[in-house]
XYZ file of C-alpha atoms in Angstrom:
693
model
C 5.045 12.881 17.434
C 6.796 10.226 19.583
C 5.867 9.458 23.226
C 7.508 7.081 25.719
C 6.083 5.392 28.812
C 6.939 2.424 31.017
C 4.595 -0.523 31.283
C 5.027 -3.670 33.291
C 3.594 -6.427 31.151
C 3.537 -9.609 33.255
C 5.744 -8.068 36.022
C 4.072 -6.423 39.032
C 4.400 -2.653 39.244
C 4.896 -2.951 43.011
C 8.554 -3.660 42.338
C 9.069 0.060 41.671
C 8.917 1.176 45.353
C 11.033 -1.837 46.288
C 13.730 -0.732 43.802
C 13.458 2.837 45.107
C 13.843 1.712 48.745
C 16.843 -0.373 47.719
C 18.458 2.660 46.076
C 17.818 4.880 49.122
C 19.134 2.236 51.512
C 22.302 1.736 49.475
C 22.934 5.515 49.297
C 22.296 5.951 53.034
C 24.770 3.207 53.928
C 27.389 4.845 51.681
C 26.963 8.481 52.731
C 25.713 8.368 56.345
C 29.200 9.155 57.740
C 31.205 11.171 55.169
C 34.757 12.213 56.045
C 35.487 15.280 53.875
C 32.083 16.125 52.353
C 29.963 19.046 53.377
C 26.195 18.576 53.533
C 25.495 20.008 50.038
C 27.808 17.572 48.248
C 26.675 14.763 50.489
C 23.021 15.260 49.534
C 23.866 15.561 45.815
C 25.967 12.400 45.789
C 23.365 10.646 47.907
C 20.684 11.423 45.283
C 22.942 10.353 42.396
C 23.819 7.037 44.048
C 20.200 6.351 45.018
C 18.975 7.023 41.468
C 21.710 4.838 39.877
C 20.976 1.904 42.162
C 17.259 2.405 41.544
C 17.828 2.222 37.749
C 20.059 -0.858 37.997
C 17.519 -2.641 40.191
C 14.743 -1.644 37.795
C 16.709 -3.111 34.877
C 16.933 -6.405 36.742
C 13.147 -6.417 37.123
C 12.991 -5.698 33.327
C 9.821 -3.682 32.723
C 8.745 -2.747 29.180
C 9.194 0.615 27.496
C 6.232 1.585 25.339
C 6.874 4.052 22.530
C 3.889 5.565 20.737
C 4.290 7.441 17.467
C 1.570 9.355 15.654
C 1.882 9.516 11.866
C -0.454 11.807 9.923
C -1.410 10.637 6.412
C -2.747 13.227 4.018
C -5.789 12.306 1.907
C -4.773 11.053 -1.533
C -6.470 12.627 -4.547
C -6.211 10.507 -7.711
C -6.694 12.057 -11.165
C -7.303 9.618 -14.053
C -7.593 11.197 -17.515
C -8.955 9.385 -20.568
C -6.346 9.371 -23.370
C -8.406 7.604 -26.046
C -9.068 8.794 -29.597
C -12.794 9.248 -28.963
C -11.986 12.365 -26.889
C -10.846 14.138 -30.078
C -14.304 13.812 -31.644
C -15.378 16.913 -29.690
C -12.290 19.120 -29.419
C -14.218 22.271 -28.608
C -15.706 20.659 -25.519
C -13.214 18.291 -24.013
C -9.933 17.784 -25.796
C -8.636 21.320 -25.362
C -5.497 21.964 -23.393
C -7.611 24.075 -20.990
C -9.132 20.930 -19.434
C -5.704 19.352 -19.004
C -4.293 22.569 -17.560
C -7.209 22.862 -15.121
C -6.653 19.294 -13.932
C -2.920 19.909 -13.567
C -3.620 23.102 -11.573
C -5.759 21.181 -9.078
C -2.670 20.262 -7.027
C -1.883 23.932 -6.446
C -5.515 24.734 -5.660
C -5.714 22.035 -2.991
C -2.503 23.094 -1.245
C -0.179 21.103 0.968
C -2.972 19.352 2.848
C -3.517 16.816 0.059
C -1.372 14.338 -1.849
C -2.254 14.446 -5.564
C -1.318 11.703 -8.079
C -1.962 12.138 -11.818
C -2.523 9.366 -14.376
C -3.847 8.833 -17.889
C -5.314 5.653 -19.369
C -6.592 3.942 -22.483
C -6.241 0.153 -22.455
C -3.779 0.474 -19.552
C -2.815 2.959 -16.844
C 0.209 5.282 -17.092
C 1.640 8.107 -14.968
C 0.975 11.779 -15.680
C -1.578 13.792 -17.653
C -1.471 14.129 -21.437
C -3.091 15.916 -24.365
C -2.201 13.370 -27.081
C -5.526 11.467 -27.051
C -4.155 8.672 -29.244
C -5.319 5.539 -27.381
C -6.829 2.894 -29.651
C -8.810 1.123 -26.914
C -10.426 2.192 -23.649
C -10.728 0.034 -20.531
C -12.101 2.180 -17.695
C -12.617 -0.845 -15.460
C -8.941 -1.849 -15.707
C -7.821 1.690 -14.831
C -10.023 1.683 -11.712
C -8.774 -1.763 -10.691
C -5.111 -0.808 -11.121
C -5.564 2.378 -9.090
C -7.359 0.465 -6.358
C -4.585 -2.140 -6.244
C -1.773 0.422 -6.282
C -3.177 2.487 -3.387
C -4.720 -0.317 -1.346
C -4.900 0.373 2.417
C -3.959 4.020 1.875
C -6.009 7.116 2.686
C -7.697 7.640 -0.696
C -9.833 10.752 -0.405
C -11.259 11.023 -3.912
C -10.866 9.856 -7.499
C -11.286 12.373 -10.308
C -12.193 10.477 -13.482
C -12.043 12.623 -16.634
C -13.566 10.676 -19.543
C -16.404 10.583 -22.046
C -17.774 7.358 -20.528
C -17.111 5.301 -23.669
C -15.250 2.005 -23.276
C -14.649 -0.910 -25.633
C -12.643 -3.249 -23.439
C -13.198 -4.855 -20.056
C -16.276 -5.084 -17.868
C -18.792 -2.387 -16.967
C -16.771 0.149 -14.906
C -19.701 0.562 -12.498
C -18.887 -2.834 -10.955
C -15.243 -1.906 -10.352
C -16.263 1.539 -9.068
C -18.195 -0.126 -6.239
C -14.913 -1.579 -4.966
C -13.418 1.908 -4.739
C -13.688 3.093 -1.115
C -13.725 6.793 -1.968
C -15.874 9.385 -3.669
C -15.591 9.523 -7.468
C -15.833 12.914 -9.153
C -16.382 12.460 -12.894
C -15.457 15.070 -15.498
C -17.881 14.513 -18.373
C -15.966 14.950 -21.617
C -17.770 14.746 -24.946
C -21.335 15.486 -25.997
C -24.355 13.233 -25.422
C -26.202 14.642 -28.452
C -25.191 12.718 -31.599
C -23.909 14.973 -34.389
C -24.519 14.448 -38.091
C -22.566 11.284 -38.799
C -22.626 8.038 -40.746
C -20.601 5.207 -39.281
C -19.995 1.488 -39.064
C -20.958 0.529 -35.515
C -19.753 -3.079 -35.512
C -18.910 -6.011 -37.778
C -19.637 -9.625 -36.867
C -17.818 -12.263 -38.894
C -15.916 -15.515 -38.647
C -12.181 -14.990 -38.887
C -11.785 -18.163 -40.930
C -13.641 -19.709 -43.847
C -13.063 -22.740 -46.032
C -12.091 -22.702 -49.652
C -15.081 -22.722 -52.021
C -17.655 -22.001 -49.286
C -19.867 -18.961 -48.864
C -19.643 -17.003 -45.631
C -21.521 -14.069 -44.159
C -20.551 -10.852 -42.446
C -22.969 -8.674 -40.495
C -22.396 -4.920 -40.638
C -24.124 -2.623 -38.130
C -24.668 0.667 -39.985
C -25.610 3.788 -38.025
C -26.652 7.299 -39.047
C -27.356 10.325 -36.821
C -29.038 13.585 -37.772
C -29.090 12.377 -41.402
C -32.753 11.593 -42.032
C -33.538 11.509 -45.731
C -29.991 10.630 -46.815
C -29.060 7.567 -48.864
C -26.361 5.481 -47.180
C -24.107 3.837 -49.779
C -22.322 0.741 -48.470
C -19.451 -0.764 -50.479
C -17.365 -3.903 -49.879
C -14.108 -4.512 -51.725
C -11.637 -7.394 -51.653
C -8.098 -6.283 -52.476
C -9.580 -3.190 -54.230
C -11.982 -5.395 -56.240
C -15.700 -4.568 -55.648
C -17.592 -7.590 -54.328
C -20.756 -6.041 -52.886
C -22.666 -2.744 -52.767
C -25.964 -1.600 -51.286
C -28.017 1.590 -50.945
C -29.732 2.001 -47.565
C -32.302 4.788 -47.050
C -31.972 6.602 -43.701
C -35.492 7.131 -42.319
C -34.853 8.430 -38.787
C -32.610 10.833 -36.857
C -31.020 7.968 -34.917
C -30.877 5.207 -37.528
C -29.441 1.721 -37.069
C -29.609 -1.279 -39.359
C -27.771 -4.607 -39.537
C -26.827 -5.479 -43.108
C -25.998 -9.116 -43.870
C -23.516 -9.601 -46.723
C -22.774 -12.982 -48.303
C -19.283 -13.477 -49.762
C -17.416 -16.385 -51.331
C -14.067 -17.782 -50.173
C -12.594 -18.313 -53.632
C -8.897 -17.920 -52.753
C -6.743 -19.629 -50.166
C -4.858 -17.483 -47.620
C -5.586 -14.308 -45.695
C -8.160 -12.230 -47.565
C -8.595 -8.512 -46.907
C -12.064 -6.918 -47.108
C -12.732 -3.175 -46.888
C -16.228 -2.154 -45.785
C -16.976 1.544 -46.292
C -19.825 4.059 -46.311
C -19.652 6.960 -48.744
C -19.404 10.218 -46.706
C -22.137 12.858 -46.766
C -21.828 16.603 -46.399
C -21.000 18.100 -42.962
C -20.246 14.787 -41.262
C -18.696 14.900 -37.796
C -16.048 12.341 -38.764
C -15.308 10.279 -41.857
C -12.743 8.087 -40.079
C -15.513 5.869 -38.725
C -17.001 5.336 -42.196
C -14.623 2.492 -43.070
C -13.443 -0.756 -41.490
C -11.052 -3.437 -42.673
C -11.452 -7.112 -41.778
C -9.266 -10.117 -42.533
C -10.583 -13.607 -43.162
C -8.275 -16.593 -43.406
C -9.426 -19.022 -46.089
C -8.365 -22.583 -45.253
C -8.143 -25.588 -47.485
C -8.356 -28.312 -44.834
C -9.473 -28.995 -41.270
C -7.693 -31.092 -38.689
C -9.953 -33.474 -36.782
C -9.583 -33.823 -33.014
C -11.144 -36.728 -31.074
C -12.388 -35.948 -27.554
C -13.016 -39.167 -25.599
C -14.739 -39.318 -22.210
C -16.429 -41.820 -19.886
C -19.253 -39.661 -18.616
C -20.844 -36.232 -19.133
C -19.093 -33.205 -17.638
C -19.423 -29.444 -18.302
C -15.700 -29.337 -19.191
C -16.416 -31.362 -22.346
C -18.347 -28.574 -24.069
C -15.832 -25.960 -22.849
C -12.927 -27.859 -24.438
C -14.872 -28.401 -27.664
C -15.843 -24.723 -27.959
C -12.329 -23.489 -27.144
C -10.666 -25.677 -29.792
C -13.283 -25.073 -32.477
C -12.885 -21.305 -32.049
C -9.907 -21.929 -34.325
C -11.524 -22.981 -37.585
C -8.515 -25.125 -38.403
C -9.898 -27.729 -36.029
C -13.010 -29.848 -35.875
C -13.733 -31.703 -32.627
C -15.604 -34.996 -32.366
C -16.736 -35.712 -28.782
C -17.542 -39.376 -28.113
C -18.106 -41.730 -25.210
C -15.632 -44.582 -24.914
C -18.537 -47.006 -25.382
C -19.360 -45.407 -28.765
C -15.855 -45.662 -30.275
C -16.724 -48.784 -32.261
C -18.323 -46.558 -34.910
C -15.414 -44.081 -34.980
C -12.527 -44.468 -37.423
C -9.544 -43.480 -35.249
C -7.176 -43.060 -38.189
C -9.198 -40.008 -39.332
C -8.056 -37.991 -36.334
C -4.751 -36.193 -35.975
C -5.007 -35.959 -32.183
C -7.012 -37.353 -29.250
C -8.018 -35.804 -25.929
C -8.637 -38.347 -23.159
C -10.851 -36.822 -20.480
C -10.958 -38.515 -17.032
C -10.777 -42.109 -18.210
C -11.200 -45.145 -15.983
C -8.939 -48.213 -16.002
C -11.271 -50.170 -18.325
C -11.330 -47.308 -20.820
C -7.543 -47.259 -21.049
C -7.719 -50.929 -21.950
C -10.211 -50.247 -24.738
C -7.999 -47.453 -26.119
C -4.675 -49.319 -25.871
C -4.122 -49.314 -29.654
C -4.717 -45.544 -29.820
C -2.422 -44.897 -26.848
C 0.407 -47.095 -28.194
C 0.201 -45.504 -31.646
C 1.728 -42.259 -32.900
C -1.389 -40.112 -32.401
C -0.642 -37.117 -30.116
C -2.580 -37.333 -26.834
C -3.775 -34.835 -24.259
C -4.678 -36.426 -20.909
C -6.997 -34.608 -18.498
C -7.249 -35.873 -14.913
C -9.977 -35.350 -12.347
C -12.078 -36.983 -9.671
C -13.091 -39.905 -11.931
C -9.599 -40.610 -13.302
C -7.963 -43.961 -12.554
C -4.603 -42.585 -11.409
C -2.581 -45.851 -11.486
C -3.648 -46.425 -15.098
C -2.859 -42.807 -15.996
C 0.610 -43.093 -14.438
C 1.230 -46.290 -16.405
C 0.111 -44.887 -19.765
C 1.989 -41.552 -19.746
C 5.483 -40.701 -18.512
C 5.282 -36.896 -18.138
C 3.553 -36.617 -14.767
C 3.370 -39.049 -11.865
C 0.620 -38.572 -9.278
C 1.032 -40.464 -5.999
C -2.225 -40.457 -4.063
C -3.390 -42.866 -1.371
C -7.092 -42.130 -1.664
C -8.983 -40.346 -4.401
C -9.188 -37.047 -2.503
C -9.342 -33.730 -4.332
C -8.089 -30.216 -3.603
C -8.456 -26.797 -5.209
C -5.378 -25.535 -7.057
C -4.742 -22.275 -8.919
C -2.729 -22.086 -12.142
C 0.684 -20.452 -11.695
C 2.464 -19.660 -15.033
C 6.062 -20.883 -15.336
C 8.520 -18.400 -16.813
C 10.884 -20.903 -18.456
C 8.193 -22.750 -20.447
C 9.525 -23.025 -23.988
C 7.249 -25.269 -26.053
C 5.159 -22.385 -27.433
C 4.213 -18.803 -26.592
C 1.093 -17.473 -24.895
C 0.348 -13.757 -24.762
C 0.919 -11.863 -21.530
C -2.777 -11.034 -21.245
C -3.703 -14.736 -21.437
C -1.154 -15.711 -18.786
C -2.319 -12.887 -16.533
C -5.968 -13.877 -16.934
C -5.364 -17.564 -16.226
C -3.338 -16.772 -13.096
C -6.421 -14.918 -11.773
C -8.965 -17.583 -12.737
C -10.756 -19.643 -10.043
C -9.063 -22.881 -8.925
C -9.311 -26.197 -10.702
C -9.928 -29.386 -8.721
C -6.914 -31.724 -8.794
C -6.144 -35.080 -7.120
C -4.606 -34.660 -3.675
C -1.141 -36.212 -3.429
C 2.477 -35.858 -4.487
C 3.395 -34.893 -8.051
C 6.526 -35.434 -10.073
C 7.482 -34.558 -13.648
C 10.141 -35.886 -15.995
C 10.328 -32.711 -18.134
C 12.249 -29.507 -17.429
C 11.000 -26.729 -19.725
C 7.665 -28.351 -20.538
C 5.660 -27.258 -17.465
C 3.315 -24.450 -18.531
C 1.469 -24.111 -15.201
C 2.361 -25.196 -11.693
C -0.088 -25.621 -8.840
C -0.673 -22.824 -6.345
C -2.581 -23.973 -3.263
C -4.070 -20.905 -1.623
C -1.167 -18.456 -1.505
C 1.473 -21.202 -1.474
C 3.313 -21.748 -4.755
C 4.238 -25.403 -5.105
C 6.547 -27.282 -7.483
C 3.719 -29.623 -8.482
C 2.915 -29.504 -12.230
C -0.621 -28.656 -13.329
C -0.289 -28.526 -17.145
C 2.670 -30.195 -18.875
C 3.655 -30.618 -22.536
C 6.367 -33.016 -23.655
C 7.574 -35.774 -25.931
C 7.358 -39.548 -25.419
C 9.343 -41.573 -27.983
C 8.633 -39.128 -30.790
C 4.958 -38.631 -29.868
C 3.855 -35.402 -28.285
C 1.607 -35.602 -25.243
C 0.161 -33.224 -22.652
C -1.274 -33.720 -19.161
C -3.683 -31.396 -17.347
C -4.006 -32.585 -13.735
C -7.282 -30.850 -12.874
C -10.926 -30.406 -13.779
C -13.224 -27.374 -13.651
C -12.446 -25.573 -16.898
C -16.088 -24.475 -16.998
C -15.302 -22.118 -14.094
C -12.561 -20.509 -16.161
C -14.939 -20.006 -19.081
C -17.666 -18.391 -16.950
C -15.199 -16.156 -15.095
C -13.508 -14.915 -18.255
C -16.808 -14.060 -19.911
C -18.082 -12.322 -16.781
C -14.946 -10.189 -16.381
C -13.878 -9.646 -19.996
C -16.894 -10.478 -22.163
C -14.994 -13.099 -24.195
C -13.186 -16.457 -24.013
C -9.902 -15.373 -25.617
C -7.599 -16.826 -22.941
C -9.122 -20.321 -23.042
C -9.276 -20.237 -26.815
C -5.611 -19.227 -27.119
C -4.517 -21.850 -24.564
C -6.223 -24.731 -26.375
C -5.434 -23.456 -29.873
C -1.722 -23.153 -29.112
C -1.688 -26.426 -27.178
C -3.363 -28.380 -29.975
C -1.134 -26.722 -32.574
C 1.964 -27.789 -30.622
C 0.734 -31.363 -30.121
C -0.196 -31.872 -33.772
C 3.034 -30.355 -35.112
C 4.670 -33.768 -35.495
C 1.684 -35.130 -37.347
C 3.189 -33.868 -40.605
C 6.579 -34.485 -42.159
C 7.835 -30.893 -41.978
C 11.179 -30.739 -40.216
C 11.235 -26.946 -40.071
C 8.077 -25.118 -39.044
C 7.567 -21.413 -38.447
C 4.170 -20.166 -37.316
C 2.884 -16.976 -35.646
C 0.756 -17.208 -32.501
C -2.070 -15.936 -34.729
C -2.364 -14.737 -38.302
C -3.957 -11.336 -37.644
C -2.592 -8.993 -34.958
C -4.187 -5.791 -33.720
C -2.437 -2.461 -34.123
C 0.118 -2.009 -31.325
C 0.083 -5.697 -30.366
C 3.385 -7.562 -30.066
C 3.935 -10.049 -32.894
C 4.867 -13.476 -31.477
C 6.313 -16.165 -33.777
C 7.353 -19.744 -32.942
C 9.762 -22.005 -34.839
C 10.629 -25.702 -34.576
C 13.472 -27.668 -36.146
C 13.797 -31.487 -36.198
C 16.732 -33.736 -36.994
C 16.598 -36.931 -39.072
C 15.161 -38.851 -36.111
C 12.406 -36.203 -35.781
C 13.900 -35.039 -32.482
C 13.611 -31.310 -31.742
C 16.908 -29.385 -31.897
C 17.822 -25.703 -31.669
C 21.572 -25.722 -32.244
C 21.693 -23.563 -35.407
C 20.484 -19.958 -35.582
C 17.145 -19.183 -37.235
C 16.688 -15.889 -39.102
C 13.470 -14.399 -40.396
C 12.604 -11.546 -42.745
C 9.176 -9.885 -42.648
C 8.307 -7.773 -45.678
C 5.208 -5.594 -46.027
C 3.400 -4.593 -49.217
C 5.339 -1.306 -49.371
C 8.562 -3.305 -49.690
C 9.934 -2.455 -46.239
C 11.772 -5.344 -44.596
C 12.230 -6.241 -40.928
C 14.910 -8.786 -40.025
C 15.097 -10.701 -36.756
C 17.016 -13.539 -35.132
C 14.998 -16.072 -33.141
C 15.736 -16.689 -29.461
C 16.604 -20.255 -28.483
C 14.249 -21.364 -25.746
C 14.283 -24.974 -24.579
C 14.116 -27.303 -27.574
C 12.497 -24.722 -29.874
C 12.725 -21.083 -30.972
C 10.696 -18.024 -30.122
C 10.552 -14.460 -31.434
C 8.863 -11.369 -30.025
C 9.071 -8.938 -32.933
C 7.321 -6.178 -30.984
C 4.681 -3.914 -32.517
C 5.040 -3.641 -36.307
C 3.531 -0.993 -38.619
C 0.098 -1.606 -40.099
C -0.128 -3.760 -43.186
C 0.202 -7.232 -44.641
C 3.480 -9.115 -44.272
C 5.056 -12.069 -46.000
C 7.762 -13.770 -43.970
C 10.622 -16.063 -44.936
C 12.608 -17.902 -42.274
C 15.734 -19.960 -42.865
C 18.286 -22.099 -41.060
C 20.972 -24.700 -41.749
C 21.265 -28.087 -40.017
C 24.345 -30.025 -41.071
C 24.475 -29.917 -44.867
C 20.742 -29.315 -45.215
C 19.178 -25.873 -45.528
C 15.564 -25.283 -44.508
C 13.145 -22.466 -45.298
C 9.596 -21.713 -44.233
C 7.236 -19.026 -45.479
C 3.929 -17.585 -44.392
C 1.752 -14.522 -43.971
C 0.531 -12.330 -41.159
C -1.366 -9.073 -40.964
C -1.356 -6.059 -38.648
C -4.839 -4.579 -38.765
C -5.849 -1.072 -37.614
C -8.029 -0.521 -34.558
C -10.935 1.849 -35.120
C -12.912 0.967 -31.993
C -12.717 4.499 -30.608
C -14.450 5.990 -33.638
C -17.508 3.739 -33.633
C -19.429 5.826 -31.076
C -20.231 9.444 -31.703
C -22.084 10.308 -28.478
C -20.598 10.361 -24.984
C -22.092 8.242 -22.182
C -22.670 10.783 -19.419
C -25.331 8.614 -17.794
C -22.626 6.126 -16.832
C -20.497 8.903 -15.316
C -23.439 10.368 -13.429
C -24.340 6.952 -12.004
C -20.746 6.199 -10.895
C -20.430 9.581 -9.184
C -23.783 9.328 -7.427
C -23.214 5.791 -6.089
C -19.820 6.734 -4.645
C -20.899 9.996 -3.025
C -19.181 12.194 -5.601
C -20.478 14.495 -8.312
C -20.382 14.759 -12.107
C -18.947 17.993 -13.514
C -18.471 19.413 -16.993
C -14.978 20.441 -18.170
C -15.901 24.110 -17.641
C -16.598 23.339 -13.958
C -13.224 21.778 -13.120
C -12.288 24.844 -11.056
C -15.030 23.817 -8.585
C -13.245 20.584 -7.718
C -10.901 22.025 -5.103
C -13.796 23.563 -3.137
C -15.873 20.381 -3.348
C -12.988 18.283 -2.036
C -12.157 20.719 0.780
C -15.803 20.835 1.906
C -16.179 17.048 1.885
C -15.924 15.988 5.535
C -15.072 12.412 4.516
C -11.832 13.600 2.902
C -9.513 14.368 5.792
C -6.067 13.643 7.144
C -5.874 10.346 9.018
C -3.586 9.993 12.047
C -2.278 6.490 12.642
C -1.011 5.401 16.076
C 1.947 3.030 16.131
C 2.767 1.343 19.465
C 6.072 -0.409 20.027
C 7.110 -2.375 23.102
C 10.693 -3.212 24.070
C 12.506 -4.421 27.181
C 13.885 -1.560 29.221
C 17.274 -3.265 29.305
C 17.478 -2.988 25.486
C 17.580 0.831 25.585
C 21.204 1.979 25.282
C 20.505 5.500 26.548
C 19.822 4.088 30.035
C 23.306 2.564 30.176
C 24.787 5.863 28.972
C 22.872 7.689 31.736
C 24.085 5.246 34.427
C 27.670 5.541 33.210
C 27.453 9.360 33.163
C 26.012 9.501 36.695
C 28.599 7.088 38.126
C 31.386 9.041 36.398
C 30.067 12.314 37.800
C 29.834 10.813 41.277
C 33.376 9.451 41.094
C 34.727 12.812 39.908
C 33.064 14.722 42.741
C 34.193 12.232 45.356
C 37.732 12.405 43.942
C 37.747 16.183 44.019
C 36.516 16.322 47.605
C 39.058 13.793 48.793
C 36.641 10.946 49.493
C 38.704 8.610 47.267
């Protein structure tokens, strides 16, 4: 519906009668003594002339025309269906096509008064409903957040969440559900009563160990409705038995953590299969076995972390780097360096040093040891600018400001996963020196500064090369905020760990004499995860080059080969091989520089994800709580046909009518000029016909 009216704004409405009087006066003067007109035509032409003059005078006064439109917006009904493998554990209850068909039929049941959108989810959200139930991970919280973001500021009437309540990624969905400004109706798939089943609930272990050392793995064994059975646990390494145990099951809901000690007797990636022998009438035998991979290392690289005073960032950096067992971090005050043998360390991190500290460390800084500078409120900026050439910070006073990390698309030194980049872009701000920033590198800026919602060109984290020595500069402090936020939202520190692991790996790459290096972003990838591989090539002067092509062949244990060509990116090479089939792979990469040929070999593994099969009972309590807090209701799959009536009877789910007001100058409306022209033309025609002209 569209309505028009005239409003005066800052102009007085008393000009209307003045304009009308002017029109009447003009018409009277023109038609008071007609020659050939009879009274009927005279009165008609008088009215036309008076109205035209009135309109023209009104245009000169320039009032405003107000147009009001009313736009109805139907309530939006969102359907989100769980597509994870755990749904298939109870096909008779929840995974049948009847539940999917009933959800799909909801649109017809609601009629034209509602706008229905259908989605399915596992670790991510996708359009439409499905009956595949093949998702390897479930993140209910992420699905809720993506729906909330996609339909923000729209008339969301209700969310229908069809799931078993089991999730193995992301935060507790109850927190995200509280941000949803609509009622949530949950469809409770699955069964809360555990069936007869033996399973491996979880495995805790270190992903790396050192050659010749013993290491432990902790296996959470679970048994339901199997009291009196003997659980037989076996561990094999490359089909060779290395451990076995018999565990008596003494309760209907049995859980026990079994600690297993193993020996790292071979270098490389070692594969261990942990399995429980099935018993009769088990619900599922797929959750009886898990495979883990442990990388056995022969050496550790030592990293020196130097600082002038205590700061919570120190422990964050140390923990993030040491999450990769290739590295060992020694944190030391500058005043304690007399007892430290600097030549033992392959890299140094200089955290917020003062001018005096740079003087003490001049031999380390002038040497070939890779350096990572971190700036903050205590940093002596003139000394920092003098010591490193990557970033220049011009600041009058030591003032600080909050800056967010904005990933740079053309960064080419190494590869970070999309999930890590996305997480870091959402992390709280770091505190950086206030001033002007400049950088001498082009493709070496990993993060730029975003101040509020303004994206700047100022560098925040930069990697580069200075006379054959690799260095990095992080122009901000407050990494402890990143660590706390990531753990609160995701329950881990994977983004920080990947950032520092990849950064340290890049900086220490020149510490060895290899001129051709090929290394994956990690040695063990999850099923369905994109395999990312980096490569570096150096000339005789140890300068990075990427002129020749680099090819790589990945070969699994079944003999199947996958061949790729690296992409040239900046001074190095990168490869996104996509998601590869499960298994262990040996890779061989090769290139030619001048008359010299180079090859590099290595290993990587694609491991299966069995997270969805580690829980055999649905979590309906979670679904009931989410529905109750939001004003919705929990239903069973057999009650889906009640949804349409519940939604129609909910008075909070209704069509919203939005009023849109628009103001414009009257003189801007073309139809008024058309009307004036038509009236004047009509008047002229009548006068002409009657002989007045």
